[in-house]
């Protein structure tokens, strides 16, 4: 393998230099991909696809990562739930997860015998980092007998303390299936408010008890942003992620996971969409719907953007310790139950 690596290193030497520039520009709103960017990315794309076959690896990329990963090297792209399913069902020996740590950790928990790699290393998430397993234990002790759900954007320790995990794509349906009129939902306190409101709309109200934090990208949207979008583009349809504040979600035309927002855009007759979500999904929509216009106020997840072609290539050929996902066996076994419960309840 390392003979091949030497050859590939020569090919990518020049691209290494150019690609530093390419990655930094791909994060900004105005950046367009020039021919030079594509030429710089091409050797990495070739090398990654080559090593992927050689190692029987699969690459899963969240839609918030950059288009060079999403379209150049990923075998599957999608939201947290779709990618967790792909990880569960994969026949590959190696799973490379271009996303954030909790996503790669989930893939490892459901595939303990596989090698799971994350190009970005320990890329955090303000939600996952907002709460510990001990915090959940304390909350559950205060509300004994109340079922507890955790958002997949949480650590293995938090998952281990909950009855089931959920994603933005199935949170409302799974919450509806839980027994009783109270429910603990952690660690997204804004999604908790959206959940309580949605359950009420569905005629199955529950008091939601929450703790934790918020997404540093989605918690920045305000009603004024929706008002401005509507004032500037009278026919616009505004879509938002349920990690946004409730007062924003209630003004939008559609609220859903990244997969659900993409499906809404694909199925809508509208031509202009306001995107209250991370820039990567805007990139995807622009690429997949050239006939439609996407207006994006702001919102970049610096954790997701830590994944690059360079560190994906590095992870495949010679991973650094922080790119190799390991989870304590006891915690993993308990967290696995909560993830498997989600697969069962989401059917
Ligand atoms: P999705 O599962 O909707 O893709 O959400 C993941 C996420 O981190 C949103 O910020
Ligand atoms: Fe976490 Fe927000 Fe980034 Fe999603 S966009 S990974 S919730 S910080």
Coordinates of N, CA and C in Angstrom, one line a residue, residues 70-185:
X70 N -18.9 16.0 -0.9 CA -20.3 15.5 -1.1 C -20.4 14.9 -2.5
X71 N -19.8 15.6 -3.5 CA -20.0 15.1 -4.9 C -18.7 14.4 -5.5
X72 N -17.6 14.7 -4.9 CA -16.3 14.1 -5.4 C -16.0 12.8 -4.9
X73 N -16.2 12.5 -3.6 CA -15.7 11.3 -3.0 C -16.7 10.5 -2.2
X74 N -17.8 11.1 -1.8 CA -18.8 10.4 -1.0 C -19.5 9.4 -1.7
X75 N -19.7 8.2 -1.1 CA -20.6 7.2 -1.6 C -22.0 7.5 -1.3
X76 N -22.2 8.1 -0.1 CA -23.6 8.5 0.3 C -23.5 9.9 0.9
X77 N -24.5 10.7 0.6 CA -24.6 12.0 1.3 C -26.0 12.1 1.8
X78 N -26.2 12.8 2.9 CA -27.5 12.9 3.5 C -27.6 13.5 4.9
X79 N -28.7 13.3 5.5 CA -28.9 13.8 6.9 C -28.4 12.8 7.9
X80 N -28.5 13.1 9.2 CA -28.0 12.2 10.2 C -28.6 10.8 10.2
X81 N -29.9 10.8 9.9 CA -30.6 9.5 10.0 C -30.2 8.7 8.8
X82 N -30.3 9.3 7.6 CA -29.9 8.5 6.4 C -28.5 7.9 6.5
X83 N -27.6 8.7 7.1 CA -26.2 8.3 7.1 C -26.0 7.2 8.2
X84 N -26.8 7.3 9.3 CA -26.7 6.3 10.4 C -27.2 5.0 9.8
X85 N -28.3 5.0 8.9 CA -28.8 3.8 8.3 C -27.7 3.2 7.4
X86 N -27.1 4.1 6.6 CA -26.0 3.6 5.6 C -24.9 3.0 6.4
X87 N -24.5 3.6 7.6 CA -23.4 3.0 8.4 C -23.9 1.6 8.9
X88 N -25.1 1.5 9.4 CA -25.6 0.3 9.9 C -25.6 -0.8 8.9
X89 N -26.0 -0.5 7.6 CA -26.1 -1.5 6.6 C -24.9 -1.7 5.8
X90 N -23.8 -1.0 6.0 CA -22.7 -1.1 5.1 C -21.9 -2.4 5.2
X91 N -21.5 -2.9 4.0 CA -20.7 -4.1 4.0 C -19.2 -3.8 3.9
X92 N -18.9 -2.5 4.0 CA -17.5 -2.1 3.9 C -16.7 -2.5 5.1
X93 N -15.3 -2.5 5.0 CA -14.5 -2.8 6.2 C -14.2 -1.5 7.0
X94 N -14.2 -0.4 6.2 CA -13.8 0.9 6.8 C -14.9 1.9 6.5
X95 N -15.3 2.6 7.5 CA -16.3 3.7 7.3 C -15.6 5.0 7.5
X96 N -15.6 5.9 6.5 CA -15.0 7.2 6.7 C -16.2 8.2 6.8
X97 N -16.3 8.9 7.9 CA -17.5 9.7 8.1 C -17.1 11.2 8.1
X98 N -17.4 11.8 6.9 CA -17.2 13.2 6.8 C -18.4 14.0 7.5
X99 N -18.2 14.3 8.7 CA -19.3 14.9 9.5 C -18.6 15.4 10.8
X100 N -19.4 15.4 11.9 CA -18.8 15.7 13.2 C -18.8 14.5 14.1
X101 N -18.1 14.7 15.2 CA -17.7 13.5 16.0 C -18.9 12.6 16.4
X102 N -20.0 13.2 16.8 CA -21.1 12.4 17.3 C -21.7 11.5 16.2
X103 N -21.5 11.9 14.9 CA -22.0 11.1 13.8 C -21.1 9.9 13.6
X104 N -19.8 10.2 13.6 CA -18.8 9.1 13.4 C -18.9 8.1 14.6
X105 N -19.1 8.7 15.8 CA -19.2 7.9 17.0 C -20.4 7.0 16.9
X106 N -21.5 7.5 16.4 CA -22.7 6.7 16.2 C -22.4 5.5 15.3
X107 N -21.7 5.8 14.2 CA -21.4 4.8 13.2 C -20.5 3.7 13.9
X108 N -19.6 4.1 14.8 CA -18.7 3.1 15.5 C -19.6 2.3 16.4
X109 N -20.5 2.9 17.2 CA -21.3 2.2 18.2 C -22.1 1.1 17.5
X110 N -22.6 1.4 16.3 CA -23.4 0.3 15.6 C -22.6 -0.6 14.8
X111 N -21.3 -0.3 14.7 CA -20.3 -1.2 14.0 C -19.1 -1.4 14.8
X112 N -19.2 -2.0 16.0 CA -18.0 -2.0 16.8 C -16.8 -2.7 16.2
X113 N -17.0 -3.7 15.3 CA -15.8 -4.4 14.7 C -15.2 -3.7 13.6
X114 N -15.8 -2.6 13.1 CA -15.3 -1.9 11.9 C -14.4 -0.8 12.3
X115 N -13.5 -0.4 11.3 CA -12.6 0.7 11.5 C -13.5 1.9 11.1
X116 N -13.6 2.9 12.0 CA -14.4 4.1 11.7 C -13.5 5.3 11.8
X117 N -13.4 6.1 10.7 CA -12.5 7.2 10.6 C -13.3 8.5 10.4
X118 N -12.8 9.6 11.0 CA -13.4 10.9 10.8 C -12.3 11.8 10.3
X119 N -12.4 12.3 9.1 CA -11.3 13.2 8.6 C -11.0 14.4 9.5
X120 N -12.1 15.0 10.0 CA -12.0 16.2 10.8 C -11.5 16.0 12.2
X121 N -11.2 14.8 12.6 CA -10.8 14.5 14.0 C -11.9 14.8 14.9
X122 N -11.6 15.3 16.1 CA -12.6 15.5 17.1 C -13.4 16.7 16.9
X123 N -14.1 16.8 15.7 CA -14.9 18.0 15.4 C -16.2 18.0 16.3
X124 N -16.3 19.0 17.1 CA -17.4 19.0 18.0 C -18.7 19.4 17.4
X125 N -19.6 19.8 18.3 CA -21.0 20.3 17.9 C -21.5 20.9 19.2
X126 N -22.0 22.2 19.1 CA -22.3 22.9 20.4 C -23.4 22.1 21.1
X127 N -24.2 21.4 20.4 CA -25.3 20.6 21.1 C -24.7 19.4 21.8
X128 N -23.9 18.6 21.1 CA -23.3 17.4 21.7 C -22.5 17.8 22.9
X129 N -21.8 19.0 22.8 CA -20.9 19.4 23.9 C -21.6 20.1 25.0
X130 N -22.9 20.2 25.0 CA -23.6 21.0 26.0 C -24.0 20.1 27.2
X131 N -23.9 18.8 27.1 CA -24.5 18.0 28.2 C -23.7 16.7 28.4
X132 N -23.6 16.3 29.6 CA -22.9 15.0 29.9 C -23.9 13.9 30.3
X133 N -23.4 12.7 30.3 CA -24.2 11.6 30.8 C -24.7 11.8 32.3
X134 N -23.8 12.4 33.1 CA -24.1 12.6 34.5 C -25.3 13.7 34.6
X135 N -25.3 14.7 33.7 CA -26.4 15.7 33.6 C -27.7 15.0 33.4
X136 N -27.7 14.0 32.4 CA -28.9 13.3 32.1 C -29.4 12.5 33.3
X137 N -28.5 11.8 34.0 CA -28.8 11.0 35.2 C -29.5 11.9 36.2
X138 N -29.0 13.1 36.4 CA -29.6 14.0 37.4 C -31.0 14.5 37.0
X139 N -31.1 14.8 35.7 CA -32.4 15.2 35.2 C -33.4 14.1 35.4
X140 N -33.0 12.9 35.0 CA -34.0 11.8 35.1 C -34.3 11.5 36.6
X141 N -33.4 11.7 37.5 CA -33.7 11.5 38.9 C -34.7 12.5 39.4
X142 N -34.7 13.7 38.9 CA -35.6 14.7 39.2 C -37.0 14.5 38.7
X143 N -37.1 13.7 37.6 CA -38.4 13.4 36.9 C -38.5 11.9 36.7
X144 N -38.5 11.2 37.8 CA -38.5 9.8 37.8 C -39.8 9.2 37.1
X145 N -39.6 8.2 36.2 CA -40.7 7.6 35.5 C -41.0 8.3 34.2
X146 N -40.4 9.4 33.9 CA -40.7 10.1 32.7 C -39.7 9.6 31.6
X147 N -40.2 9.2 30.4 CA -39.3 8.6 29.4 C -38.4 9.7 28.9
X148 N -37.2 9.3 28.4 CA -36.2 10.3 27.9 C -35.8 10.0 26.5
X149 N -35.8 11.0 25.7 CA -35.3 10.9 24.3 C -34.1 11.9 24.2
X150 N -33.1 11.4 23.5 CA -32.0 12.3 23.2 C -31.9 12.5 21.7
X151 N -31.5 13.7 21.3 CA -31.2 14.0 19.9 C -29.9 13.3 19.6
X152 N -29.8 12.9 18.3 CA -28.6 12.2 17.9 C -27.3 13.1 18.1
X153 N -27.5 14.4 18.1 CA -26.4 15.3 18.3 C -26.1 15.3 19.8
X154 N -25.6 14.2 20.3 CA -25.3 14.1 21.7 C -24.1 13.1 21.8
X155 N -23.5 13.0 23.0 CA -22.4 12.1 23.1 C -22.9 10.7 23.4
X156 N -22.0 9.7 23.3 CA -22.4 8.3 23.6 C -22.9 8.2 25.0
X157 N -22.3 8.9 25.9 CA -22.6 8.9 27.3 C -24.1 9.4 27.5
X158 N -24.5 10.4 26.8 CA -25.9 10.9 26.9 C -26.8 9.9 26.3
X159 N -26.5 9.3 25.2 CA -27.3 8.3 24.5 C -27.5 7.1 25.5
X160 N -26.4 6.8 26.2 CA -26.5 5.6 27.1 C -27.5 5.8 28.2
X161 N -27.8 7.0 28.5 CA -28.7 7.3 29.7 C -30.1 7.5 29.2
X162 N -30.4 7.4 27.9 CA -31.8 7.7 27.4 C -32.4 6.5 26.9
X163 N -33.8 6.5 26.8 CA -34.5 5.4 26.3 C -34.4 5.2 24.8
X164 N -34.3 6.3 24.1 CA -34.2 6.2 22.6 C -33.5 7.5 22.1
X165 N -32.8 7.4 21.0 CA -32.2 8.5 20.4 C -33.2 8.9 19.2
X166 N -33.1 10.1 18.8 CA -34.0 10.6 17.6 C -33.1 11.5 16.7
X167 N -33.5 11.7 15.5 CA -32.9 12.7 14.7 C -33.9 13.8 14.3
X168 N -33.5 14.8 13.6 CA -34.5 15.9 13.3 C -35.5 15.3 12.3
X169 N -35.2 14.2 11.6 CA -36.1 13.6 10.7 C -37.2 12.8 11.3
X170 N -37.0 12.3 12.5 CA -38.0 11.4 13.1 C -38.4 11.9 14.5
X171 N -37.9 13.0 15.0 CA -38.2 13.4 16.4 C -39.7 13.5 16.7
X172 N -40.4 14.1 15.8 CA -41.9 14.3 16.1 C -42.6 13.0 16.2
X173 N -42.4 12.1 15.2 CA -43.1 10.8 15.1 C -42.7 10.0 16.3
X174 N -41.4 9.9 16.7 CA -41.0 9.1 17.8 C -41.5 9.6 19.1
X175 N -41.5 10.9 19.3 CA -42.0 11.5 20.5 C -43.5 11.2 20.7
X176 N -44.2 11.2 19.6 CA -45.6 10.9 19.6 C -45.9 9.5 20.1
X177 N -44.9 8.6 19.9 CA -45.1 7.2 20.3 C -44.8 6.9 21.7
X178 N -44.1 7.9 22.4 CA -43.7 7.7 23.8 C -44.9 7.7 24.7
X179 N -44.9 6.9 25.8 CA -46.0 6.8 26.7 C -46.0 8.1 27.6
X180 N -47.2 8.4 28.1 CA -47.3 9.5 29.1 C -47.5 10.9 28.5
X181 N -47.8 11.8 29.4 CA -48.0 13.2 28.9 C -46.8 14.1 29.3
X182 N -45.7 13.5 29.7 CA -44.4 14.2 29.9 C -43.3 13.5 29.2
X183 N -42.3 14.3 28.8 CA -41.2 13.7 28.0 C -40.0 14.5 28.3
X184 N -38.9 13.8 28.6 CA -37.6 14.5 28.7 C -37.0 14.5 27.3
X185 N -36.5 15.6 26.8 CA -35.8 15.7 25.5 C -34.6 16.6 25.7

